[in-house]
Amino acid sequence: MNYDNLKISNQQAEDILFKLFQIKGKATALPGELDFNFRIKVDNAEGYILKISRPNENENYLDFQQQLLQFVADHGRNLMAPKVISDTNGNAISKITDDFGKERHVRLLSWVSGRVWSGVNPQLDDLRFSLGKQCGLLTQALQGFDHAEANRPFDWDVAQSLWTKDHVDLFKDEEKAIVEYFQNLFENSQDTYSKLRNAVVHNDANDNNIIASSDLIHPKVEAVIDYGDAVYTQIINDLAVACAYAIMDHNDPLEAALPIVQGYHSTFELQEDELAHLYNAIAMRLVISVTKSAINKIAEPDNSYLLISEKPAWEVLEKWRNISSDFAHFSFRDACGYEAHPKSKSFKDWAEKQSFELNHLFPTIDKNDVHHVDLSVSSKWIGHQEEFNDLDLFQFKIDRLQKKNSNKIIAGGYLEPRALYTSDAYDKIGNSGRESRTIHLGVDFWLPSGTPVHALFDGEVVIAVNDAGDKEYGGLVILKHQADDFEFYTLYGHLSVESATKNRVGDTIKKDEKIGGLGASQENGNWVPHLHFQIMLSLLDYKNDFPGVAYYNQIDVWKNICPNPNVLFRSDALQKTVGTSNAELINYRKQHLGKSLSLQYKEPIKMVRGAGQYLMDQYGRKYLDTVNNVAHVGHENYDVVKAGQEQMALINTNSRYLHDNINALAEELIETLPPELSVLHFVNSGSEANELAIRMVKAATGERDIIASEVGYHGNSNMCIDISSYKFDGKGGSGAPEHTHIFPLPDAFRGKYRGDDSAEKYAEEVQKQIDVVHKKGRGVGAFIIEPIISCGGQIELPKGFLAKAYASVRAAGGLCVSDEVQTGCGRMGKTFWGFQLHDVVPDIVTIGKPLGNGHPVAAVACTPEVADKFANGMEYFNTFGGNPVSCAIGAEVIRTVKREKLQENALKVGTFLKDEFRRLAQEFPIIGDVRGQGLFLGIELVDADMNPLAAQTDYLADRMKDHGILMSTDGPDHNVLKIKPPIIFTKDNAEELLFYLRKILAEDIMQF
Ligand SMILES: Cc1ncc(COP(=O)(O)O)c(C=O)c1O
């Protein structure tokens, strides 16, 4: 039928509404497949939805709809659902004749307000859980309802979906293969599927039928509307439909489906046999969708709604095809609180009756006891990445451990989170950023290559391959075993290729028979020789491989599929010891560490390993770090680590003895500084550096009045707090002390002065403070400022300001101190030090954070005049300042910056980022300002009236953390995102950061 002859315009809808219901309203067409639906807006009320049928609509069907809505109204106590509005003649269903003489049925329902699902961004787990919950509630409410029309033939009913088989020729070959795969799976499961529970269910929780609350941060699904597709069918199909739509546009659709399943199960208990069919049912709903689209494209080429979900449906079908149906089934079971693997308990019961010794597995090794080796992310034994990736070193350490424990087998690893898997094959981009496979599913036995491995039970070879490649298994054998009423598998990885592949699939291996021998590194995936031994209750869809390491977020499912091999050996040493939980750490901190120590994030993270621009938590999750400028040349930079370790092994003492390192660090720094700043003192922190600087000021000028910026921060000691407006003007502070003089934050974006002349104006403010000091009859000691005010929100000093301010301060006899604790050591890109951006030379420069790359070392550089005046006879002694270890580390950091051209990198990547942030600012009006230099950048979030948006800034940092990216916020109004990563940050890292920023900036709460 010609679509134009069916269409109803908004004006026609309004006329029909008035004629039948005497309601004046504004109609807007809504998407819909069969009915023509209109949103009706009226004054001072929620409004309505007007549904005008196609011609010749079946009246029984409409009656079914009305009864269904009435049943929901009567039985769904907590359900929000549309109500039937009768026309002026009291009819629940009215009739009209359209312009083409066709009879059309008209119904009016109350409008359920809220946002439709498709308009909610982001759609997170708790939202999907609430979707499942609402769908389950509706199914619960519909229990006991029936109607003849509910049993109609219906294309959109998953139970009837095999009609799609007649249309597979509409698809291209690859698409056809996917569709046929699912059709066959579905067809072959009919004997059990057809026995599942049936009921009348909603059957159409698609994007436009789901109503969510208006909360922007944690919206919940409040109603599912449009009952037009309700049908009597297998209950599981209803959940399948909800999943099929809500998992679209996710990298990992299975993960996205789980909260929906969990939510459904929380309000309508799903049965185990139903969950076995959910994977197929979801697939078949998608198959119906793509088949309908293909057919309708031909029939009604103008109806764009029919095409809307075609592309994402294909995408999700392709991804679904790559998910093992068994794995999905086990995940659904786990989500509902059933044992993930149905035979898990049978296996445990069976295994408890068995008893094995380790020398059944290794009969040539006359040992049964285990010495546990810790290879977890936080293991000190494995050391630095450079060390655990060094095969010779790893072998040496294993040999040494073996020597010390000569009567034991070195082993361990079940469920151990590991950082060893550094190849890309272990990473993927999940629904919230990067995920790494880190959780080890088997036990490793560290024995020499050639060690024979024997079978513990009779078995049949199902896989015997060379799983070649770096960090793969090399020689791999998997055996299938029959126990009471179930099968299970054992896996032997890292065998020699020859000994593994001499086995043939189908061969039987008897208990105690040799399976193969351990492979040497070159044929076992480049590992130190060991056996990876794993038990599996299912082979999933694997044909030549099986994962030995799993993603942390799937661990509950995997550990059920792959039970602990130690159930066979019952070795205490093999049993994983449970570490301290985050909750316990937090509790202890609360009791025994000062309350004013804060923790980042509502759910704090425990970081146990650093690697370059990444930090890793105890589960091996990698976070891209844009916060920790302290790790200047990369977290745990190996050269720096080695410099410290090596020196620590020799001597660490105070600077009263001669040592090369203190001179070497001084030399490295002096090379970067202007000739005027030629004298150094070494200390242990930025605070100590500023503390010493102020002592020098007092000694050199005889004055103690200091001029500093509003919102400046210079450290945590008494004197530093006294000159830090960020602290004394903030929470718990009591304002500026007598000798501190604060001038307004020189912020040209939202500060006191914003125009072209702001440098002049702010310099005048400094002069005003000089005048204040003079009025008090005192002289100026110093003016201290950062070249980019970090806590102030990455405030770049207006061009020309610093030179003018320095001139005024010097004219008043004061000294100029540049606090380079954050900005120094190459981060600025264009220059090595921040003050160099302003063509000035301070009298004193304080250096901190980056200098030790995490080790506490800091420095004060000054002119010889200042140094001489400071040396007034009182010895300056600092127990740790300038010690050989700290200086070895500091010197290596500066050498690394120079050797690896990291200042140039900061300029290149920083410029790229700043340009891209500016581009983002054009896309997202919430970004008011982008500023900073090199890899020391800030993004300020404001509304259209320049009001600061602290909640949104916090939200952005929190959501970035959800995606594995660490960001920090600051500024007097807490509305500035700070970007100050290790300066090894690459363009790829920058692109990853931009990708997720763009994603989060598009979320509802960020729209201004
Ligand atoms: C600009 C500035 N100066 C000094 C300090 C104090 O350094 P530390 O914490 O190493 O004592 C900080 C610390 O954040 C700082 O940002």
XYZ file of C-alpha atoms in Angstrom, residues 487-830:
344
model
C 32.297 -34.125 31.299
C 35.163 -31.870 32.116
C 38.471 -30.904 30.546
C 42.072 -30.452 31.634
C 44.478 -28.129 29.845
C 48.271 -28.475 29.592
C 49.916 -25.338 28.234
C 53.558 -24.510 27.386
C 54.525 -28.042 26.397
C 57.159 -28.644 23.779
C 55.547 -28.401 20.362
C 56.629 -31.872 19.313
C 55.372 -33.557 22.468
C 52.024 -31.753 22.258
C 51.324 -32.245 18.580
C 52.296 -35.910 18.508
C 48.938 -36.410 20.241
C 46.051 -36.720 17.818
C 42.542 -35.439 18.438
C 40.457 -38.476 19.388
C 43.413 -40.375 20.924
C 42.798 -41.774 24.354
C 45.254 -41.118 27.094
C 45.099 -43.364 30.107
C 45.529 -42.249 33.687
C 49.289 -41.962 34.483
C 50.203 -42.006 30.782
C 52.565 -39.288 29.559
C 50.904 -36.378 27.749
C 54.046 -34.473 26.776
C 57.080 -32.640 28.093
C 57.505 -29.001 29.085
C 58.704 -26.751 26.288
C 61.703 -24.445 26.261
C 61.096 -20.698 25.983
C 61.471 -20.534 22.230
C 58.546 -22.916 21.705
C 56.335 -22.185 24.707
C 55.310 -18.625 23.891
C 58.527 -17.071 25.215
C 58.017 -17.957 28.843
C 60.374 -19.420 31.383
C 59.516 -23.159 31.230
C 56.435 -24.066 33.231
C 53.214 -26.010 32.955
C 49.963 -24.087 32.857
C 47.449 -26.574 34.227
C 43.777 -25.686 34.109
C 40.449 -27.443 34.606
C 37.408 -26.504 32.533
C 33.820 -27.660 32.786
C 33.107 -26.511 29.224
C 35.166 -25.893 26.142
C 32.831 -23.058 25.070
C 33.373 -22.541 21.337
C 37.135 -22.969 21.401
C 38.635 -25.269 18.819
C 42.401 -24.669 19.009
C 42.885 -22.676 22.155
C 41.298 -21.814 25.463
C 41.879 -18.703 27.560
C 44.223 -19.109 30.490
C 43.613 -15.573 31.653
C 40.296 -13.749 31.942
C 38.936 -10.226 32.249
C 38.439 -9.175 35.832
C 34.816 -8.136 35.327
C 33.951 -11.672 34.168
C 35.788 -13.405 36.947
C 32.728 -14.846 38.703
C 31.717 -16.669 35.557
C 35.206 -17.826 34.638
C 36.053 -19.206 38.033
C 32.959 -21.327 37.839
C 33.814 -22.622 34.381
C 37.438 -23.175 35.434
C 37.417 -24.510 39.001
C 40.425 -24.357 41.237
C 42.810 -27.211 40.292
C 43.761 -27.346 43.920
C 40.473 -29.135 44.635
C 42.425 -32.162 43.380
C 45.719 -31.598 45.218
C 44.515 -29.862 48.391
C 47.837 -28.168 48.950
C 47.753 -25.400 51.541
C 50.593 -23.629 49.793
C 48.683 -23.579 46.491
C 45.676 -21.984 48.113
C 45.526 -18.292 47.310
C 45.843 -16.109 50.350
C 43.274 -13.383 50.508
C 44.832 -9.922 50.732
C 43.508 -6.956 52.652
C 40.320 -5.666 51.079
C 39.881 -2.023 50.116
C 37.178 -1.740 52.773
C 39.616 -2.929 55.440
C 42.259 -0.474 54.252
C 39.741 2.342 54.402
C 38.606 1.326 57.868
C 42.132 1.243 59.163
C 42.869 4.639 57.663
C 39.774 6.027 59.326
C 40.936 4.834 62.714
C 44.651 5.380 62.565
C 45.470 7.936 59.915
C 44.663 11.616 60.216
C 41.159 12.579 59.145
C 42.442 15.482 57.084
C 44.094 13.020 54.680
C 41.658 12.709 51.830
C 40.974 9.875 49.417
C 40.225 10.456 45.788
C 36.923 9.173 44.321
C 33.778 7.983 46.075
C 35.046 4.466 45.566
C 38.777 4.852 46.200
C 41.236 2.929 44.045
C 44.163 0.937 45.379
C 47.093 1.479 43.039
C 49.776 -1.168 43.219
C 51.915 -0.677 40.119
C 52.933 2.122 37.821
C 54.051 1.723 34.242
C 54.869 4.785 32.158
C 51.726 6.837 31.748
C 49.600 4.177 33.445
C 48.760 3.225 36.990
C 47.416 -0.223 37.804
C 45.081 -1.268 40.560
C 45.359 -4.586 42.371
C 43.243 -6.312 39.706
C 45.561 -5.182 36.949
C 43.183 -2.542 35.616
C 45.260 0.074 33.806
C 44.403 3.740 34.274
C 45.723 6.325 31.865
C 47.163 8.996 34.119
C 46.641 12.679 33.282
C 47.017 13.764 36.908
C 50.354 12.767 38.338
C 52.904 15.248 37.091
C 55.168 13.896 39.842
C 55.809 10.809 37.714
C 57.443 13.211 35.308
C 59.343 10.788 33.058
C 56.817 7.988 33.510
C 55.717 5.934 36.468
C 58.514 3.620 37.563
C 60.759 4.757 34.753
C 63.270 1.934 34.727
C 66.394 4.084 34.410
C 65.301 6.164 37.362
C 64.313 3.097 39.404
C 67.666 1.512 38.654
C 69.575 4.682 39.538
C 67.893 4.701 42.941
C 68.181 0.957 43.553
C 71.830 0.835 42.579
C 72.812 3.779 44.737
C 70.743 2.492 47.658
C 72.714 -0.738 47.537
C 75.984 1.192 47.921
C 75.590 4.061 50.322
C 73.075 6.616 51.428
C 74.297 9.229 53.851
C 74.183 12.973 54.408
C 75.788 15.713 52.409
C 78.584 16.377 54.898
C 80.631 13.732 53.096
C 81.870 14.245 49.615
C 79.903 12.442 46.958
C 79.691 12.692 43.175
C 75.901 12.536 43.040
C 75.137 15.846 44.721
C 77.497 17.624 42.345
C 76.107 15.717 39.390
C 72.517 16.727 40.174
C 73.606 20.337 40.693
C 75.385 20.231 37.350
C 72.355 18.808 35.531
C 70.127 21.545 36.953
C 72.547 24.397 36.423
C 72.771 23.467 32.761
C 69.042 24.208 32.476
C 68.993 27.448 34.477
C 70.031 30.990 33.529
C 73.610 31.798 34.584
C 72.364 34.080 37.368
C 70.888 31.104 39.221
C 74.066 29.211 39.897
C 73.780 28.013 43.502
C 71.729 25.049 44.723
C 70.480 23.715 48.019
C 68.812 20.305 48.132
C 65.768 19.457 50.225
C 63.114 16.748 50.307
C 59.861 18.312 49.208
C 58.329 21.320 47.536
C 57.230 22.612 50.920
C 60.749 22.378 52.244
C 62.009 24.174 49.150
C 59.614 27.082 49.669
C 60.290 27.046 53.399
C 63.998 27.408 52.684
C 63.333 30.062 50.037
C 61.471 32.220 52.570
C 64.297 31.752 55.107
C 66.678 32.937 52.411
C 64.445 35.926 51.698
C 64.441 36.876 55.363
C 68.191 36.449 55.618
C 68.880 38.354 52.405
C 66.451 41.279 52.854
C 65.902 41.410 56.575
C 62.170 41.637 55.761
C 59.418 39.120 56.331
C 56.499 40.539 54.341
C 55.578 38.337 51.417
C 53.316 39.163 48.495
C 51.543 36.188 46.957
C 48.628 35.453 44.663
C 45.096 34.735 45.647
C 44.468 30.949 45.515
C 48.206 30.284 45.365
C 49.557 27.162 47.071
C 53.146 26.770 48.145
C 53.249 23.847 50.568
C 52.158 22.296 53.816
C 54.618 23.649 56.409
C 53.807 26.539 58.756
C 55.440 29.206 56.632
C 54.120 27.742 53.392
C 50.553 27.665 54.673
C 51.013 31.276 55.780
C 51.701 32.307 52.178
C 49.092 29.980 50.580
C 45.764 31.724 50.083
C 44.465 28.425 48.671
C 44.670 27.131 52.243
C 44.172 30.054 54.603
C 41.312 31.452 52.506
C 39.817 27.994 52.079
C 38.014 25.535 54.369
C 39.477 25.527 57.879
C 41.632 28.577 57.136
C 41.547 31.881 59.014
C 42.631 34.386 56.407
C 45.952 36.018 55.598
C 48.459 36.428 58.424
C 49.841 39.891 59.181
C 52.911 39.544 56.985
C 51.202 37.997 53.945
C 49.752 40.276 51.282
C 47.470 38.775 48.694
C 46.697 40.317 45.321
C 43.773 39.083 43.151
C 44.165 35.897 41.111
C 45.543 37.135 37.783
C 42.876 35.299 35.826
C 42.144 36.963 32.518
C 39.150 34.700 31.845
C 36.937 35.054 34.918
C 39.116 37.136 37.265
C 38.869 40.725 38.447
C 40.405 42.061 35.217
C 39.755 40.369 31.907
C 40.605 42.743 29.093
C 43.761 43.264 27.064
C 45.163 45.446 29.815
C 44.789 42.788 32.505
C 48.590 42.315 32.826
C 48.919 45.989 33.665
C 45.975 45.915 36.053
C 47.160 42.865 37.971
C 50.677 44.332 38.171
C 49.065 47.425 39.676
C 47.442 45.143 42.257
C 50.906 43.864 43.193
C 52.081 47.468 43.535
C 49.078 48.135 45.795
C 50.272 45.388 48.119
C 53.793 46.844 48.098
C 52.206 50.131 49.147
C 50.312 48.356 51.931
C 53.585 46.942 53.276
C 55.223 50.333 53.096
C 52.275 51.967 54.806
C 52.810 49.599 57.672
C 56.316 50.920 57.918
C 57.939 47.748 56.702
C 59.805 46.606 53.610
C 58.948 43.907 51.091
C 60.691 40.555 51.597
C 59.541 38.751 48.469
C 56.991 38.180 45.815
C 56.253 34.478 45.226
C 54.171 33.047 42.408
C 53.928 30.057 40.086
C 54.315 30.808 36.369
C 51.006 28.966 35.816
C 48.917 28.948 38.972
C 48.044 25.346 39.434
C 45.601 25.260 42.357
C 44.118 28.472 40.974
C 42.926 26.374 38.041
C 45.884 26.361 35.636
C 45.863 30.169 35.411
C 48.358 31.443 32.867
C 49.825 34.738 33.966
C 48.812 37.499 31.530
C 51.587 38.352 29.099
C 53.872 40.995 30.519
C 52.507 40.764 34.046
C 55.462 38.989 35.601
C 58.077 41.422 34.239
C 56.083 44.381 35.561
C 55.471 42.758 38.941
C 59.137 41.758 39.293
C 60.221 45.305 38.462
C 57.931 46.789 41.142
C 58.982 44.255 43.770
C 62.664 44.775 43.065
C 62.215 48.524 43.115
C 60.831 48.030 46.615
C 63.893 45.990 47.614
C 62.113 42.629 47.539
C 63.210 39.345 45.988
C 61.313 37.419 43.342
C 60.648 33.713 43.887
C 59.361 31.460 41.130
C 57.643 28.373 42.514
C 58.395 25.775 39.839
C 57.319 22.827 41.966
C 54.592 21.983 39.444
C 55.736 23.687 36.304
C 59.435 22.930 36.145
C 61.722 20.415 34.476
C 60.519 20.639 30.887
C 56.745 20.339 31.322
C 56.068 23.750 29.759
C 57.280 22.514 26.382
C 58.495 25.842 24.991
